Structure formats: structure tokens, C-alpha cells
Amino acid sequence: MLPLSQQTLYSFLVVSADPLFILTLGILLLLPKSSKALT
């Protein structure tokens, strides 16, 4: 029961962290482009 609970928690963490990671990566990649466009 405990390993299943840990696996579910881990899966939930990965699923919730993945879009946030992609969003952060996207912002970091787009930030230099937008700052160059602004200046």
C-alpha cells in the first residue's frame, strides 16, 4: 500500500511539475528574444 501511495504521489508531482518546468523553460527561452525586441 505504501509503495503504491508513494508512486501515486510521485506521478502527481511529475504531472504537476512538468507544465511548470516547460513554462519556465519557455519563459527563459523567450525572455532574451523579447528583451532584444524591446530595445
PDB file of N, CA and C in Angstrom:
ATOM      1  N   MET A   1       0.837  -1.207   0.000  1.00  0.00           N
ATOM      2  CA  MET A   1       0.000   0.000   0.000  1.00  0.00           C
ATOM      3  C   MET A   1       0.872   1.258   0.000  1.00  0.00           C
ATOM      4  N   LEU A   2       1.953   1.228   0.777  1.00  0.00           N
ATOM      5  CA  LEU A   2       2.832   2.395   0.868  1.00  0.00           C
ATOM      6  C   LEU A   2       3.557   2.696  -0.448  1.00  0.00           C
ATOM      7  N   PRO A   3       4.154   1.670  -1.116  1.00  0.00           N
ATOM      8  CA  PRO A   3       4.813   1.946  -2.400  1.00  0.00           C
ATOM      9  C   PRO A   3       3.846   2.516  -3.436  1.00  0.00           C
ATOM     10  N   LEU A   4       2.605   2.004  -3.449  1.00  0.00           N
ATOM     11  CA  LEU A   4       1.592   2.490  -4.382  1.00  0.00           C
ATOM     12  C   LEU A   4       1.275   3.955  -4.096  1.00  0.00           C
ATOM     13  N   SER A   5       1.167   4.277  -2.800  1.00  0.00           N
ATOM     14  CA  SER A   5       0.886   5.649  -2.393  1.00  0.00           C
ATOM     15  C   SER A   5       2.025   6.578  -2.803  1.00  0.00           C
ATOM     16  N   GLN A   6       3.257   6.104  -2.596  1.00  0.00           N
ATOM     17  CA  GLN A   6       4.429   6.898  -2.973  1.00  0.00           C
ATOM     18  C   GLN A   6       4.501   7.082  -4.487  1.00  0.00           C
ATOM     19  N   GLN A   7       4.158   6.027  -5.223  1.00  0.00           N
ATOM     20  CA  GLN A   7       4.199   6.091  -6.680  1.00  0.00           C
ATOM     21  C   GLN A   7       3.147   7.074  -7.195  1.00  0.00           C
ATOM     22  N   THR A   8       1.963   7.049  -6.571  1.00  0.00           N
ATOM     23  CA  THR A   8       0.895   7.963  -6.962  1.00  0.00           C
ATOM     24  C   THR A   8       1.294   9.401  -6.675  1.00  0.00           C
ATOM     25  N   LEU A   9       1.910   9.617  -5.517  1.00  0.00           N
ATOM     26  CA  LEU A   9       2.367  10.947  -5.138  1.00  0.00           C
ATOM     27  C   LEU A   9       3.454  11.430  -6.088  1.00  0.00           C
ATOM     28  N   TYR A  10       4.364  10.531  -6.447  1.00  0.00           N
ATOM     29  CA  TYR A  10       5.446  10.855  -7.374  1.00  0.00           C
ATOM     30  C   TYR A  10       4.889  11.198  -8.756  1.00  0.00           C
ATOM     31  N   SER A  11       3.923  10.396  -9.213  1.00  0.00           N
ATOM     32  CA  SER A  11       3.297  10.641 -10.515  1.00  0.00           C
ATOM     33  C   SER A  11       2.600  11.996 -10.517  1.00  0.00           C
ATOM     34  N   PHE A  12       1.908  12.308  -9.424  1.00  0.00           N
ATOM     35  CA  PHE A  12       1.211  13.587  -9.296  1.00  0.00           C
ATOM     36  C   PHE A  12       2.201  14.743  -9.314  1.00  0.00           C
ATOM     37  N   LEU A  13       3.332  14.573  -8.631  1.00  0.00           N
ATOM     38  CA  LEU A  13       4.371  15.600  -8.603  1.00  0.00           C
ATOM     39  C   LEU A  13       4.951  15.836  -9.990  1.00  0.00           C
ATOM     40  N   VAL A  14       5.211  14.757 -10.713  1.00  0.00           N
ATOM     41  CA  VAL A  14       5.765  14.858 -12.066  1.00  0.00           C
ATOM     42  C   VAL A  14       4.772  15.544 -12.999  1.00  0.00           C
ATOM     43  N   VAL A  15       3.510  15.129 -12.912  1.00  0.00           N
ATOM     44  CA  VAL A  15       2.467  15.683 -13.786  1.00  0.00           C
ATOM     45  C   VAL A  15       2.246  17.164 -13.498  1.00  0.00           C
ATOM     46  N   SER A  16       2.291  17.555 -12.226  1.00  0.00           N
ATOM     47  CA  SER A  16       2.055  18.950 -11.868  1.00  0.00           C
ATOM     48  C   SER A  16       3.296  19.808 -12.094  1.00  0.00           C
ATOM     49  N   ALA A  17       4.478  19.190 -12.002  1.00  0.00           N
ATOM     50  CA  ALA A  17       5.720  19.948 -12.161  1.00  0.00           C
ATOM     51  C   ALA A  17       6.106  20.098 -13.629  1.00  0.00           C
ATOM     52  N   ASP A  18       5.674  19.161 -14.473  1.00  0.00           N
ATOM     53  CA  ASP A  18       6.076  19.172 -15.880  1.00  0.00           C
ATOM     54  C   ASP A  18       5.627  20.429 -16.626  1.00  0.00           C
ATOM     55  N   PRO A  19       4.333  20.816 -16.562  1.00  0.00           N
ATOM     56  CA  PRO A  19       3.924  22.045 -17.255  1.00  0.00           C
ATOM     57  C   PRO A  19       4.633  23.274 -16.703  1.00  0.00           C
ATOM     58  N   LEU A  20       4.868  23.276 -15.391  1.00  0.00           N
ATOM     59  CA  LEU A  20       5.570  24.395 -14.767  1.00  0.00           C
ATOM     60  C   LEU A  20       6.998  24.484 -15.275  1.00  0.00           C
ATOM     61  N   PHE A  21       7.655  23.329 -15.433  1.00  0.00           N
ATOM     62  CA  PHE A  21       9.016  23.277 -15.958  1.00  0.00           C
ATOM     63  C   PHE A  21       9.056  23.758 -17.397  1.00  0.00           C
ATOM     64  N   ILE A  22       8.099  23.298 -18.203  1.00  0.00           N
ATOM     65  CA  ILE A  22       8.023  23.706 -19.609  1.00  0.00           C
ATOM     66  C   ILE A  22       7.759  25.208 -19.708  1.00  0.00           C
ATOM     67  N   LEU A  23       6.873  25.706 -18.842  1.00  0.00           N
ATOM     68  CA  LEU A  23       6.551  27.133 -18.832  1.00  0.00           C
ATOM     69  C   LEU A  23       7.769  27.960 -18.460  1.00  0.00           C
ATOM     70  N   THR A  24       8.501  27.524 -17.422  1.00  0.00           N
ATOM     71  CA  THR A  24       9.716  28.220 -17.001  1.00  0.00           C
ATOM     72  C   THR A  24      10.765  28.194 -18.097  1.00  0.00           C
ATOM     73  N   LEU A  25      10.918  27.040 -18.736  1.00  0.00           N
ATOM     74  CA  LEU A  25      11.876  26.897 -19.830  1.00  0.00           C
ATOM     75  C   LEU A  25      11.488  27.798 -20.996  1.00  0.00           C
ATOM     76  N   GLY A  26      10.200  27.844 -21.297  1.00  0.00           N
ATOM     77  CA  GLY A  26       9.696  28.691 -22.370  1.00  0.00           C
ATOM     78  C   GLY A  26       9.945  30.162 -22.093  1.00  0.00           C
ATOM     79  N   ILE A  27       9.710  30.583 -20.845  1.00  0.00           N
ATOM     80  CA  ILE A  27       9.941  31.973 -20.446  1.00  0.00           C
ATOM     81  C   ILE A  27      11.421  32.314 -20.555  1.00  0.00           C
ATOM     82  N   LEU A  28      12.277  31.406 -20.093  1.00  0.00           N
ATOM     83  CA  LEU A  28      13.723  31.634 -20.157  1.00  0.00           C
ATOM     84  C   LEU A  28      14.209  31.730 -21.595  1.00  0.00           C
ATOM     85  N   LEU A  29      13.587  30.954 -22.491  1.00  0.00           N
ATOM     86  CA  LEU A  29      13.980  30.974 -23.899  1.00  0.00           C
ATOM     87  C   LEU A  29      13.432  32.209 -24.610  1.00  0.00           C
ATOM     88  N   LEU A  30      12.239  32.658 -24.209  1.00  0.00           N
ATOM     89  CA  LEU A  30      11.596  33.789 -24.876  1.00  0.00           C
ATOM     90  C   LEU A  30      12.041  35.132 -24.319  1.00  0.00           C
ATOM     91  N   LEU A  31      12.551  35.134 -23.085  1.00  0.00           N
ATOM     92  CA  LEU A  31      12.952  36.383 -22.437  1.00  0.00           C
ATOM     93  C   LEU A  31      14.034  37.137 -23.207  1.00  0.00           C
ATOM     94  N   PRO A  32      15.121  36.478 -23.643  1.00  0.00           N
ATOM     95  CA  PRO A  32      16.139  37.196 -24.422  1.00  0.00           C
ATOM     96  C   PRO A  32      15.582  37.753 -25.728  1.00  0.00           C
ATOM     97  N   LYS A  33      14.690  37.017 -26.379  1.00  0.00           N
ATOM     98  CA  LYS A  33      14.099  37.461 -27.642  1.00  0.00           C
ATOM     99  C   LYS A  33      13.229  38.692 -27.426  1.00  0.00           C
ATOM    100  N   SER A  34      12.418  38.673 -26.370  1.00  0.00           N
ATOM    101  CA  SER A  34      11.518  39.792 -26.107  1.00  0.00           C
ATOM    102  C   SER A  34      12.295  41.022 -25.639  1.00  0.00           C
ATOM    103  N   SER A  35      13.387  40.805 -24.895  1.00  0.00           N
ATOM    104  CA  SER A  35      14.200  41.934 -24.435  1.00  0.00           C
ATOM    105  C   SER A  35      14.959  42.560 -25.606  1.00  0.00           C
ATOM    106  N   LYS A  36      15.347  41.724 -26.574  1.00  0.00           N
ATOM    107  CA  LYS A  36      16.005  42.236 -27.775  1.00  0.00           C
ATOM    108  C   LYS A  36      15.007  43.015 -28.633  1.00  0.00           C
ATOM    109  N   ALA A  37      13.767  42.535 -28.661  1.00  0.00           N
ATOM    110  CA  ALA A  37      12.726  43.193 -29.439  1.00  0.00           C
ATOM    111  C   ALA A  37      12.338  44.526 -28.797  1.00  0.00           C
ATOM    112  N   LEU A  38      12.406  44.580 -27.475  1.00  0.00           N
ATOM    113  CA  LEU A  38      12.049  45.804 -26.754  1.00  0.00           C
ATOM    114  C   LEU A  38      13.085  46.896 -26.964  1.00  0.00           C
ATOM    115  N   THR A  39      14.350  46.532 -26.925  1.00  0.00           N
ATOM    116  CA  THR A  39      15.419  47.523 -27.052  1.00  0.00           C
ATOM    117  C   THR A  39      15.658  47.897 -28.504  1.00  0.00           C
TER     118      THR A  39
END
